[in-house]
Amino acid sequence: MIYLLLSVLSSTAIFVLFKLFSKYKIDTLQAIVVNYATAFGFGLIFNDAKINVSEIIQTHWFIAAIGLGFLFIAIFNVMALTAQKNGLSVASVASKMSLIIPVIFGIYVNNESTEAQKLIGIALALVAVYLTSIKQKDNSVVTKSIYLPIILFIGSGIIDTSVNHFAPKGNIPLFLSSIFGIAAIIGFFLFAYKSIATKKSFQLKSIPFGILLGIVNYGSMYFLLLALRVENTESSTIFTINNIAILALSTLVGLVLFKENISKKNWIGITLAFIAILLVTLA
């Protein structure tokens, strides 16, 4: 349970940092590049095996790591925008409700059961993401940015499914380090292109925020994979507890620290999120 607790705390801290980016006017892309470089370094620190590049390239997960590197930086940017434009709880619900994606993957790829209870849970998940995206005071903003939680929902689900599917039983740090390293390289080139196009220089204040983000980002993935690999535990149970805990804690933080307005429709959406997760994982 300690691994799961650490993963929940790390994931919640990611959303908090994204909100602080907006408050302190931190360049999201700059901080994200520093974040991935930091996470890459942590993977190397925790890796206790000899690093052989040729052997890494020949592993069954290397191609997947490249694809995940692209996805990580793309979805991380979407997550930051969702937290800033739609709110902390919306970003949390959209990303955590992506639990539905691995369920669909299991149904069509692994020929898992298709009980009515599971299908109802998937439908409720989509409704929940929409309801939690509705802001009480400024509907025009929601109309323009409603696509963000949807993209976050799909992208996070693909990432969760792929990481859990391709992660090796041993040497998790090297697997994660490869993904984060690729994401850092992609991010660096994106930043270089953006800097040339906009003539915007690098902000030194992006470094400490990026380092903090890298620490909790690595921790969220590392501790979750460790929790998933504890003996006599089921992934459905781990994902359920993890997602519900992050959802509840992120919403609480949004209310207390950032004074986010939670309407009745938002609360209904959050409630449906809990019900949907329970229906799908207990089916």
PDB file of C-alpha atoms in Angstrom:
ATOM      1  CA  MET A   1       0.000   0.000   0.000  1.00  0.00           C
ATOM      2  CA  ILE A   2       2.922   2.368   0.556  1.00  0.00           C
ATOM      3  CA  TYR A   3       3.742   2.298  -3.187  1.00  0.00           C
ATOM      4  CA  LEU A   4       0.136   3.157  -4.032  1.00  0.00           C
ATOM      5  CA  LEU A   5       0.054   6.003  -1.506  1.00  0.00           C
ATOM      6  CA  LEU A   6       3.256   7.484  -2.929  1.00  0.00           C
ATOM      7  CA  SER A   7       1.871   7.231  -6.470  1.00  0.00           C
ATOM      8  CA  VAL A   8      -1.346   9.022  -5.448  1.00  0.00           C
ATOM      9  CA  LEU A   9       0.549  11.835  -3.710  1.00  0.00           C
ATOM     10  CA  SER A  10       2.909  12.224  -6.672  1.00  0.00           C
ATOM     11  CA  SER A  11       0.081  12.342  -9.221  1.00  0.00           C
ATOM     12  CA  THR A  12      -1.856  14.902  -7.198  1.00  0.00           C
ATOM     13  CA  ALA A  13       1.270  17.054  -6.918  1.00  0.00           C
ATOM     14  CA  ILE A  14       1.466  17.139 -10.748  1.00  0.00           C
ATOM     15  CA  PHE A  15      -1.930  18.855 -10.965  1.00  0.00           C
ATOM     16  CA  VAL A  16      -0.992  21.313  -8.213  1.00  0.00           C
ATOM     17  CA  LEU A  17       2.219  22.276 -10.011  1.00  0.00           C
ATOM     18  CA  PHE A  18       0.339  22.857 -13.265  1.00  0.00           C
ATOM     19  CA  LYS A  19      -1.941  25.299 -11.455  1.00  0.00           C
ATOM     20  CA  LEU A  20       1.114  27.058 -10.014  1.00  0.00           C
ATOM     21  CA  PHE A  21       2.530  27.368 -13.540  1.00  0.00           C
ATOM     22  CA  SER A  22      -0.408  29.602 -14.389  1.00  0.00           C
ATOM     23  CA  LYS A  23      -0.162  31.593 -11.161  1.00  0.00           C
ATOM     24  CA  TYR A  24       3.556  32.315 -11.513  1.00  0.00           C
ATOM     25  CA  LYS A  25       3.460  32.602 -15.322  1.00  0.00           C
ATOM     26  CA  ILE A  26       5.803  29.673 -15.907  1.00  0.00           C
ATOM     27  CA  ASP A  27       6.371  28.694 -19.528  1.00  0.00           C
ATOM     28  CA  THR A  28       4.752  25.245 -19.662  1.00  0.00           C
ATOM     29  CA  LEU A  29       6.906  23.826 -22.467  1.00  0.00           C
ATOM     30  CA  GLN A  30      10.155  24.978 -20.833  1.00  0.00           C
ATOM     31  CA  ALA A  31       9.207  23.451 -17.488  1.00  0.00           C
ATOM     32  CA  ILE A  32       8.069  20.223 -19.139  1.00  0.00           C
ATOM     33  CA  VAL A  33      11.403  19.831 -20.961  1.00  0.00           C
ATOM     34  CA  VAL A  34      13.260  20.296 -17.655  1.00  0.00           C
ATOM     35  CA  ASN A  35      10.781  17.886 -16.076  1.00  0.00           C
ATOM     36  CA  TYR A  36      11.551  15.099 -18.523  1.00  0.00           C
ATOM     37  CA  ALA A  37      15.296  15.642 -18.269  1.00  0.00           C
ATOM     38  CA  THR A  38      14.926  15.364 -14.478  1.00  0.00           C
ATOM     39  CA  ALA A  39      12.760  12.237 -14.708  1.00  0.00           C
ATOM     40  CA  PHE A  40      15.298  10.718 -17.131  1.00  0.00           C
ATOM     41  CA  GLY A  41      18.054  11.376 -14.587  1.00  0.00           C
ATOM     42  CA  PHE A  42      16.058   9.798 -11.777  1.00  0.00           C
ATOM     43  CA  GLY A  43      15.560   6.690 -13.901  1.00  0.00           C
ATOM     44  CA  LEU A  44      19.307   6.386 -14.352  1.00  0.00           C
ATOM     45  CA  ILE A  45      19.907   6.918 -10.617  1.00  0.00           C
ATOM     46  CA  PHE A  46      17.459   4.177  -9.619  1.00  0.00           C
ATOM     47  CA  ASN A  47      18.677   1.818 -12.346  1.00  0.00           C
ATOM     48  CA  ASP A  48      20.947  -0.820 -10.797  1.00  0.00           C
ATOM     49  CA  ALA A  49      21.754  -2.721 -14.008  1.00  0.00           C
ATOM     50  CA  LYS A  50      24.543  -2.098 -16.499  1.00  0.00           C
ATOM     51  CA  ILE A  51      23.379   0.160 -19.331  1.00  0.00           C
ATOM     52  CA  ASN A  52      24.020  -1.251 -22.803  1.00  0.00           C
ATOM     53  CA  VAL A  53      22.471   0.828 -25.573  1.00  0.00           C
ATOM     54  CA  SER A  54      22.530  -1.986 -28.150  1.00  0.00           C
ATOM     55  CA  GLU A  55      20.733  -4.305 -25.718  1.00  0.00           C
ATOM     56  CA  ILE A  56      18.137  -1.648 -24.923  1.00  0.00           C
ATOM     57  CA  ILE A  57      17.379  -1.186 -28.640  1.00  0.00           C
ATOM     58  CA  GLN A  58      16.793  -4.935 -28.981  1.00  0.00           C
ATOM     59  CA  THR A  59      14.331  -5.159 -26.066  1.00  0.00           C
ATOM     60  CA  HIS A  60      10.664  -5.860 -26.817  1.00  0.00           C
ATOM     61  CA  TRP A  61       9.648  -2.538 -25.259  1.00  0.00           C
ATOM     62  CA  PHE A  62      12.040  -0.097 -26.988  1.00  0.00           C
ATOM     63  CA  ILE A  63       9.770   0.777 -29.958  1.00  0.00           C
ATOM     64  CA  ALA A  64       6.903   1.254 -27.507  1.00  0.00           C
ATOM     65  CA  ALA A  65       9.131   3.536 -25.424  1.00  0.00           C
ATOM     66  CA  ILE A  66       9.697   5.778 -28.456  1.00  0.00           C
ATOM     67  CA  GLY A  67       5.958   6.078 -29.084  1.00  0.00           C
ATOM     68  CA  LEU A  68       5.301   6.689 -25.406  1.00  0.00           C
ATOM     69  CA  GLY A  69       7.956   9.408 -25.383  1.00  0.00           C
ATOM     70  CA  PHE A  70       5.976  11.299 -28.040  1.00  0.00           C
ATOM     71  CA  LEU A  71       2.705  10.716 -26.177  1.00  0.00           C
ATOM     72  CA  PHE A  72       4.093  11.729 -22.802  1.00  0.00           C
ATOM     73  CA  ILE A  73       5.101  15.222 -23.866  1.00  0.00           C
ATOM     74  CA  ALA A  74       1.958  15.778 -25.949  1.00  0.00           C
ATOM     75  CA  ILE A  75      -0.457  14.701 -23.220  1.00  0.00           C
ATOM     76  CA  PHE A  76       1.517  16.456 -20.512  1.00  0.00           C
ATOM     77  CA  ASN A  77       1.002  19.736 -22.386  1.00  0.00           C
ATOM     78  CA  VAL A  78      -2.701  18.961 -22.724  1.00  0.00           C
ATOM     79  CA  MET A  79      -2.885  18.150 -19.002  1.00  0.00           C
ATOM     80  CA  ALA A  80      -1.330  21.498 -18.122  1.00  0.00           C
ATOM     81  CA  LEU A  81      -3.763  23.390 -20.378  1.00  0.00           C
ATOM     82  CA  THR A  82      -6.745  21.466 -18.985  1.00  0.00           C
ATOM     83  CA  ALA A  83      -5.802  22.249 -15.375  1.00  0.00           C
ATOM     84  CA  GLN A  84      -5.324  25.923 -16.221  1.00  0.00           C
ATOM     85  CA  LYS A  85      -8.389  26.459 -18.442  1.00  0.00           C
ATOM     86  CA  ASN A  86     -10.940  23.958 -17.093  1.00  0.00           C
ATOM     87  CA  GLY A  87      -9.798  23.572 -13.492  1.00  0.00           C
ATOM     88  CA  LEU A  88      -7.873  21.168 -11.303  1.00  0.00           C
ATOM     89  CA  SER A  89     -10.746  18.739 -10.711  1.00  0.00           C
ATOM     90  CA  VAL A  90     -11.586  18.604 -14.437  1.00  0.00           C
ATOM     91  CA  ALA A  91      -8.018  17.685 -15.352  1.00  0.00           C
ATOM     92  CA  SER A  92      -7.994  15.079 -12.608  1.00  0.00           C
ATOM     93  CA  VAL A  93     -11.305  13.492 -13.650  1.00  0.00           C
ATOM     94  CA  ALA A  94     -10.477  13.480 -17.370  1.00  0.00           C
ATOM     95  CA  SER A  95      -7.121  11.791 -16.867  1.00  0.00           C
ATOM     96  CA  LYS A  96      -8.273   9.370 -14.172  1.00  0.00           C
ATOM     97  CA  MET A  97     -11.452   8.347 -16.008  1.00  0.00           C
ATOM     98  CA  SER A  98      -9.141   7.150 -18.766  1.00  0.00           C
ATOM     99  CA  LEU A  99      -9.237   3.876 -16.845  1.00  0.00           C
ATOM    100  CA  ILE A 100     -11.994   3.075 -19.350  1.00  0.00           C
ATOM    101  CA  ILE A 101      -9.434   2.799 -22.181  1.00  0.00           C
ATOM    102  CA  PRO A 102      -7.582  -0.201 -20.706  1.00  0.00           C
ATOM    103  CA  VAL A 103     -10.988  -1.852 -20.194  1.00  0.00           C
ATOM    104  CA  ILE A 104     -11.855  -1.473 -23.892  1.00  0.00           C
ATOM    105  CA  PHE A 105      -8.367  -2.752 -24.752  1.00  0.00           C
ATOM    106  CA  GLY A 106      -8.993  -5.815 -22.603  1.00  0.00           C
ATOM    107  CA  ILE A 107     -12.377  -6.492 -24.232  1.00  0.00           C
ATOM    108  CA  TYR A 108     -11.161  -6.391 -27.841  1.00  0.00           C
ATOM    109  CA  VAL A 109      -7.575  -7.592 -27.487  1.00  0.00           C
ATOM    110  CA  ASN A 110      -7.740  -9.996 -24.547  1.00  0.00           C
ATOM    111  CA  ASN A 111     -11.340 -11.108 -25.164  1.00  0.00           C
ATOM    112  CA  GLU A 112     -12.492 -10.105 -21.699  1.00  0.00           C
ATOM    113  CA  SER A 113     -16.146 -10.138 -20.622  1.00  0.00           C
ATOM    114  CA  THR A 114     -18.662  -7.558 -21.856  1.00  0.00           C
ATOM    115  CA  GLU A 115     -21.273  -7.509 -19.092  1.00  0.00           C
ATOM    116  CA  ALA A 116     -23.898  -4.780 -19.133  1.00  0.00           C
ATOM    117  CA  GLN A 117     -22.431  -3.405 -15.909  1.00  0.00           C
ATOM    118  CA  LYS A 118     -19.103  -2.743 -17.599  1.00  0.00           C
ATOM    119  CA  LEU A 119     -20.702  -1.049 -20.632  1.00  0.00           C
ATOM    120  CA  ILE A 120     -22.840   1.145 -18.369  1.00  0.00           C
ATOM    121  CA  GLY A 121     -19.677   2.181 -16.541  1.00  0.00           C
ATOM    122  CA  ILE A 122     -18.058   3.274 -19.808  1.00  0.00           C
ATOM    123  CA  ALA A 123     -21.126   5.348 -20.738  1.00  0.00           C
ATOM    124  CA  LEU A 124     -21.203   6.985 -17.302  1.00  0.00           C
ATOM    125  CA  ALA A 125     -17.505   7.826 -17.637  1.00  0.00           C
ATOM    126  CA  LEU A 126     -18.123   9.864 -20.791  1.00  0.00           C
ATOM    127  CA  VAL A 127     -21.004  11.721 -19.125  1.00  0.00           C
ATOM    128  CA  ALA A 128     -18.863  12.372 -16.046  1.00  0.00           C
ATOM    129  CA  VAL A 129     -16.031  13.918 -18.068  1.00  0.00           C
ATOM    130  CA  TYR A 130     -18.479  16.293 -19.755  1.00  0.00           C
ATOM    131  CA  LEU A 131     -20.306  17.330 -16.573  1.00  0.00           C
ATOM    132  CA  THR A 132     -17.119  18.069 -14.678  1.00  0.00           C
ATOM    133  CA  SER A 133     -15.967  20.259 -17.584  1.00  0.00           C
ATOM    134  CA  ILE A 134     -18.887  22.666 -17.281  1.00  0.00           C
ATOM    135  CA  LYS A 135     -17.999  25.882 -15.495  1.00  0.00           C
ATOM    136  CA  GLN A 136     -20.715  27.802 -13.728  1.00  0.00           C
ATOM    137  CA  LYS A 137     -19.710  31.374 -14.605  1.00  0.00           C
ATOM    138  CA  ASP A 138     -18.041  31.342 -18.023  1.00  0.00           C
ATOM    139  CA  ASN A 139     -19.587  28.943 -20.496  1.00  0.00           C
ATOM    140  CA  SER A 140     -17.729  30.502 -23.444  1.00  0.00           C
ATOM    141  CA  VAL A 141     -14.395  29.363 -22.056  1.00  0.00           C
ATOM    142  CA  VAL A 142     -15.730  25.850 -21.622  1.00  0.00           C
ATOM    143  CA  THR A 143     -17.051  25.807 -25.184  1.00  0.00           C
ATOM    144  CA  LYS A 144     -13.627  26.699 -26.528  1.00  0.00           C
ATOM    145  CA  SER A 145     -11.673  24.314 -24.305  1.00  0.00           C
ATOM    146  CA  ILE A 146     -14.077  21.371 -23.930  1.00  0.00           C
ATOM    147  CA  TYR A 147     -11.876  19.407 -26.347  1.00  0.00           C
ATOM    148  CA  LEU A 148      -8.972  19.489 -23.860  1.00  0.00           C
ATOM    149  CA  PRO A 149     -10.424  17.054 -21.287  1.00  0.00           C
ATOM    150  CA  ILE A 150     -11.522  14.763 -24.132  1.00  0.00           C
ATOM    151  CA  ILE A 151      -8.004  14.631 -25.590  1.00  0.00           C
ATOM    152  CA  LEU A 152      -6.585  14.185 -22.093  1.00  0.00           C
ATOM    153  CA  PHE A 153      -9.039  11.345 -21.447  1.00  0.00           C
ATOM    154  CA  ILE A 154      -8.069   9.409 -24.589  1.00  0.00           C
ATOM    155  CA  GLY A 155      -4.340  10.127 -24.395  1.00  0.00           C
ATOM    156  CA  SER A 156      -4.017   9.220 -20.734  1.00  0.00           C
ATOM    157  CA  GLY A 157      -5.875   5.973 -21.351  1.00  0.00           C
ATOM    158  CA  ILE A 158      -3.524   4.985 -24.158  1.00  0.00           C
ATOM    159  CA  ILE A 159      -0.508   5.820 -21.992  1.00  0.00           C
ATOM    160  CA  ASP A 160      -1.790   3.816 -18.999  1.00  0.00           C
ATOM    161  CA  THR A 161      -2.610   0.827 -21.194  1.00  0.00           C
ATOM    162  CA  SER A 162       0.731   0.890 -23.020  1.00  0.00           C
ATOM    163  CA  VAL A 163       2.953   1.452 -19.984  1.00  0.00           C
ATOM    164  CA  ASN A 164       1.302  -1.391 -18.078  1.00  0.00           C
ATOM    165  CA  HIS A 165       1.373  -3.674 -21.136  1.00  0.00           C
ATOM    166  CA  PHE A 166       4.959  -3.083 -22.249  1.00  0.00           C
ATOM    167  CA  ALA A 167       6.735  -2.495 -18.913  1.00  0.00           C
ATOM    168  CA  PRO A 168       9.161  -5.339 -18.142  1.00  0.00           C
ATOM    169  CA  LYS A 169       8.849  -7.299 -14.914  1.00  0.00           C
ATOM    170  CA  GLY A 170      12.341  -6.224 -13.971  1.00  0.00           C
ATOM    171  CA  ASN A 171      14.342  -3.025 -14.385  1.00  0.00           C
ATOM    172  CA  ILE A 172      11.416  -0.626 -14.391  1.00  0.00           C
ATOM    173  CA  PRO A 173      13.736   2.402 -13.913  1.00  0.00           C
ATOM    174  CA  LEU A 174      15.509   1.728 -17.239  1.00  0.00           C
ATOM    175  CA  PHE A 175      12.162   1.363 -19.040  1.00  0.00           C
ATOM    176  CA  LEU A 176      10.862   4.651 -17.605  1.00  0.00           C
ATOM    177  CA  SER A 177      14.191   6.392 -18.132  1.00  0.00           C
ATOM    178  CA  SER A 178      14.092   5.477 -21.835  1.00  0.00           C
ATOM    179  CA  ILE A 179      10.597   6.944 -22.209  1.00  0.00           C
ATOM    180  CA  PHE A 180      11.442  10.124 -20.315  1.00  0.00           C
ATOM    181  CA  GLY A 181      14.708  10.523 -22.212  1.00  0.00           C
ATOM    182  CA  ILE A 182      12.945  10.346 -25.574  1.00  0.00           C
ATOM    183  CA  ALA A 183      10.305  12.808 -24.356  1.00  0.00           C
ATOM    184  CA  ALA A 184      13.079  15.177 -23.197  1.00  0.00           C
ATOM    185  CA  ILE A 185      14.767  15.085 -26.622  1.00  0.00           C
ATOM    186  CA  ILE A 186      11.483  15.772 -28.422  1.00  0.00           C
ATOM    187  CA  GLY A 187      10.695  18.555 -25.968  1.00  0.00           C
ATOM    188  CA  PHE A 188      14.093  20.163 -26.496  1.00  0.00           C
ATOM    189  CA  PHE A 189      13.594  20.370 -30.268  1.00  0.00           C
ATOM    190  CA  LEU A 190      10.067  21.742 -29.797  1.00  0.00           C
ATOM    191  CA  PHE A 191      11.421  24.374 -27.428  1.00  0.00           C
ATOM    192  CA  ALA A 192      14.251  25.277 -29.838  1.00  0.00           C
ATOM    193  CA  TYR A 193      11.780  25.676 -32.713  1.00  0.00           C
ATOM    194  CA  LYS A 194       9.410  27.755 -30.588  1.00  0.00           C
ATOM    195  CA  SER A 195      12.260  29.956 -29.334  1.00  0.00           C
ATOM    196  CA  ILE A 196      13.439  30.697 -32.880  1.00  0.00           C
ATOM    197  CA  ALA A 197       9.900  31.352 -34.122  1.00  0.00           C
ATOM    198  CA  THR A 198       8.850  33.595 -31.222  1.00  0.00           C
ATOM    199  CA  LYS A 199      12.306  34.867 -30.204  1.00  0.00           C
ATOM    200  CA  LYS A 200      11.420  34.007 -26.616  1.00  0.00           C
ATOM    201  CA  SER A 201      14.346  33.298 -24.312  1.00  0.00           C
ATOM    202  CA  PHE A 202      14.538  30.604 -21.663  1.00  0.00           C
ATOM    203  CA  GLN A 203      13.172  31.563 -18.231  1.00  0.00           C
ATOM    204  CA  LEU A 204      15.389  30.597 -15.300  1.00  0.00           C
ATOM    205  CA  LYS A 205      12.338  30.260 -13.067  1.00  0.00           C
ATOM    206  CA  SER A 206      11.227  27.334 -15.248  1.00  0.00           C
ATOM    207  CA  ILE A 207      14.114  25.239 -13.897  1.00  0.00           C
ATOM    208  CA  PRO A 208      13.031  24.749 -10.238  1.00  0.00           C
ATOM    209  CA  PHE A 209       9.405  24.177 -11.249  1.00  0.00           C
ATOM    210  CA  GLY A 210      10.514  21.737 -13.948  1.00  0.00           C
ATOM    211  CA  ILE A 211      12.726  19.834 -11.499  1.00  0.00           C
ATOM    212  CA  LEU A 212       9.883  19.524  -8.980  1.00  0.00           C
ATOM    213  CA  LEU A 213       7.565  18.367 -11.746  1.00  0.00           C
ATOM    214  CA  GLY A 214      10.127  15.814 -12.920  1.00  0.00           C
ATOM    215  CA  ILE A 215      10.471  14.351  -9.420  1.00  0.00           C
ATOM    216  CA  VAL A 216       6.734  13.844  -8.869  1.00  0.00           C
ATOM    217  CA  ASN A 217       6.161  12.783 -12.486  1.00  0.00           C
ATOM    218  CA  TYR A 218       8.741  10.029 -12.220  1.00  0.00           C
ATOM    219  CA  GLY A 219       7.401   9.042  -8.819  1.00  0.00           C
ATOM    220  CA  SER A 220       3.812   8.742 -10.048  1.00  0.00           C
ATOM    221  CA  MET A 221       4.798   6.233 -12.747  1.00  0.00           C
ATOM    222  CA  TYR A 222       7.511   4.412 -10.816  1.00  0.00           C
ATOM    223  CA  PHE A 223       5.467   3.778  -7.673  1.00  0.00           C
ATOM    224  CA  LEU A 224       2.359   2.809  -9.657  1.00  0.00           C
ATOM    225  CA  LEU A 225       4.302   0.161 -11.590  1.00  0.00           C
ATOM    226  CA  LEU A 226       5.782  -1.128  -8.326  1.00  0.00           C
ATOM    227  CA  ALA A 227       2.281  -1.337  -6.833  1.00  0.00           C
ATOM    228  CA  LEU A 228       1.027  -3.225  -9.894  1.00  0.00           C
ATOM    229  CA  ARG A 229       3.795  -5.777  -9.471  1.00  0.00           C
ATOM    230  CA  VAL A 230       3.249  -6.568  -5.782  1.00  0.00           C
ATOM    231  CA  GLU A 231       2.371 -10.231  -5.297  1.00  0.00           C
ATOM    232  CA  ASN A 232      -1.271 -11.235  -4.846  1.00  0.00           C
ATOM    233  CA  THR A 233      -2.630  -7.907  -6.133  1.00  0.00           C
ATOM    234  CA  GLU A 234      -4.863  -7.343  -9.150  1.00  0.00           C
ATOM    235  CA  SER A 235      -4.330  -4.467 -11.559  1.00  0.00           C
ATOM    236  CA  SER A 236      -8.057  -3.624 -11.564  1.00  0.00           C
ATOM    237  CA  THR A 237      -7.956  -3.128  -7.790  1.00  0.00           C
ATOM    238  CA  ILE A 238      -4.780  -1.032  -7.926  1.00  0.00           C
ATOM    239  CA  PHE A 239      -6.030   1.183 -10.764  1.00  0.00           C
ATOM    240  CA  THR A 240      -9.373   1.683  -9.015  1.00  0.00           C
ATOM    241  CA  ILE A 241      -7.891   2.758  -5.686  1.00  0.00           C
ATOM    242  CA  ASN A 242      -5.256   4.871  -7.436  1.00  0.00           C
ATOM    243  CA  ASN A 243      -7.701   6.711  -9.691  1.00  0.00           C
ATOM    244  CA  ILE A 244     -10.351   7.332  -7.048  1.00  0.00           C
ATOM    245  CA  ALA A 245      -7.799   8.551  -4.512  1.00  0.00           C
ATOM    246  CA  ILE A 246      -6.181  10.968  -6.990  1.00  0.00           C
ATOM    247  CA  LEU A 247      -9.598  12.222  -8.096  1.00  0.00           C
ATOM    248  CA  ALA A 248     -10.761  12.874  -4.522  1.00  0.00           C
ATOM    249  CA  LEU A 249      -7.505  14.418  -3.351  1.00  0.00           C
ATOM    250  CA  SER A 250      -7.093  16.641  -6.425  1.00  0.00           C
ATOM    251  CA  THR A 251     -10.643  17.930  -6.087  1.00  0.00           C
ATOM    252  CA  LEU A 252     -10.079  18.677  -2.391  1.00  0.00           C
ATOM    253  CA  VAL A 253      -6.851  20.522  -3.179  1.00  0.00           C
ATOM    254  CA  GLY A 254      -8.597  22.506  -5.902  1.00  0.00           C
ATOM    255  CA  LEU A 255     -11.303  23.598  -3.468  1.00  0.00           C
ATOM    256  CA  VAL A 256      -9.028  24.412  -0.540  1.00  0.00           C
ATOM    257  CA  LEU A 257      -5.902  25.868  -2.152  1.00  0.00           C
ATOM    258  CA  PHE A 258      -7.187  27.372  -5.388  1.00  0.00           C
ATOM    259  CA  LYS A 259     -10.789  28.197  -4.405  1.00  0.00           C
ATOM    260  CA  GLU A 260     -12.150  26.511  -7.517  1.00  0.00           C
ATOM    261  CA  ASN A 261     -15.906  26.820  -8.020  1.00  0.00           C
ATOM    262  CA  ILE A 262     -17.588  23.427  -8.046  1.00  0.00           C
ATOM    263  CA  SER A 263     -21.173  23.609  -9.329  1.00  0.00           C
ATOM    264  CA  LYS A 264     -23.944  21.068  -8.764  1.00  0.00           C
ATOM    265  CA  LYS A 265     -23.330  19.656 -12.243  1.00  0.00           C
ATOM    266  CA  ASN A 266     -19.623  19.328 -11.415  1.00  0.00           C
ATOM    267  CA  TRP A 267     -20.462  17.407  -8.251  1.00  0.00           C
ATOM    268  CA  ILE A 268     -22.832  15.150 -10.201  1.00  0.00           C
ATOM    269  CA  GLY A 269     -20.026  14.501 -12.696  1.00  0.00           C
ATOM    270  CA  ILE A 270     -17.558  13.691  -9.921  1.00  0.00           C
ATOM    271  CA  THR A 271     -20.100  11.364  -8.310  1.00  0.00           C
ATOM    272  CA  LEU A 272     -20.687   9.617 -11.634  1.00  0.00           C
ATOM    273  CA  ALA A 273     -16.931   9.255 -11.992  1.00  0.00           C
ATOM    274  CA  PHE A 274     -16.762   7.291  -8.758  1.00  0.00           C
ATOM    275  CA  ILE A 275     -19.728   5.130  -9.779  1.00  0.00           C
ATOM    276  CA  ALA A 276     -18.304   4.495 -13.255  1.00  0.00           C
ATOM    277  CA  ILE A 277     -14.920   3.404 -11.914  1.00  0.00           C
ATOM    278  CA  LEU A 278     -16.600   1.028  -9.461  1.00  0.00           C
ATOM    279  CA  LEU A 279     -18.921  -0.420 -12.103  1.00  0.00           C
ATOM    280  CA  VAL A 280     -16.131  -1.078 -14.586  1.00  0.00           C
ATOM    281  CA  THR A 281     -13.557  -2.515 -12.200  1.00  0.00           C
ATOM    282  CA  LEU A 282     -16.002  -4.611 -10.169  1.00  0.00           C
ATOM    283  CA  ALA A 283     -17.740  -6.061 -13.230  1.00  0.00           C
TER     284      ALA A 283
END
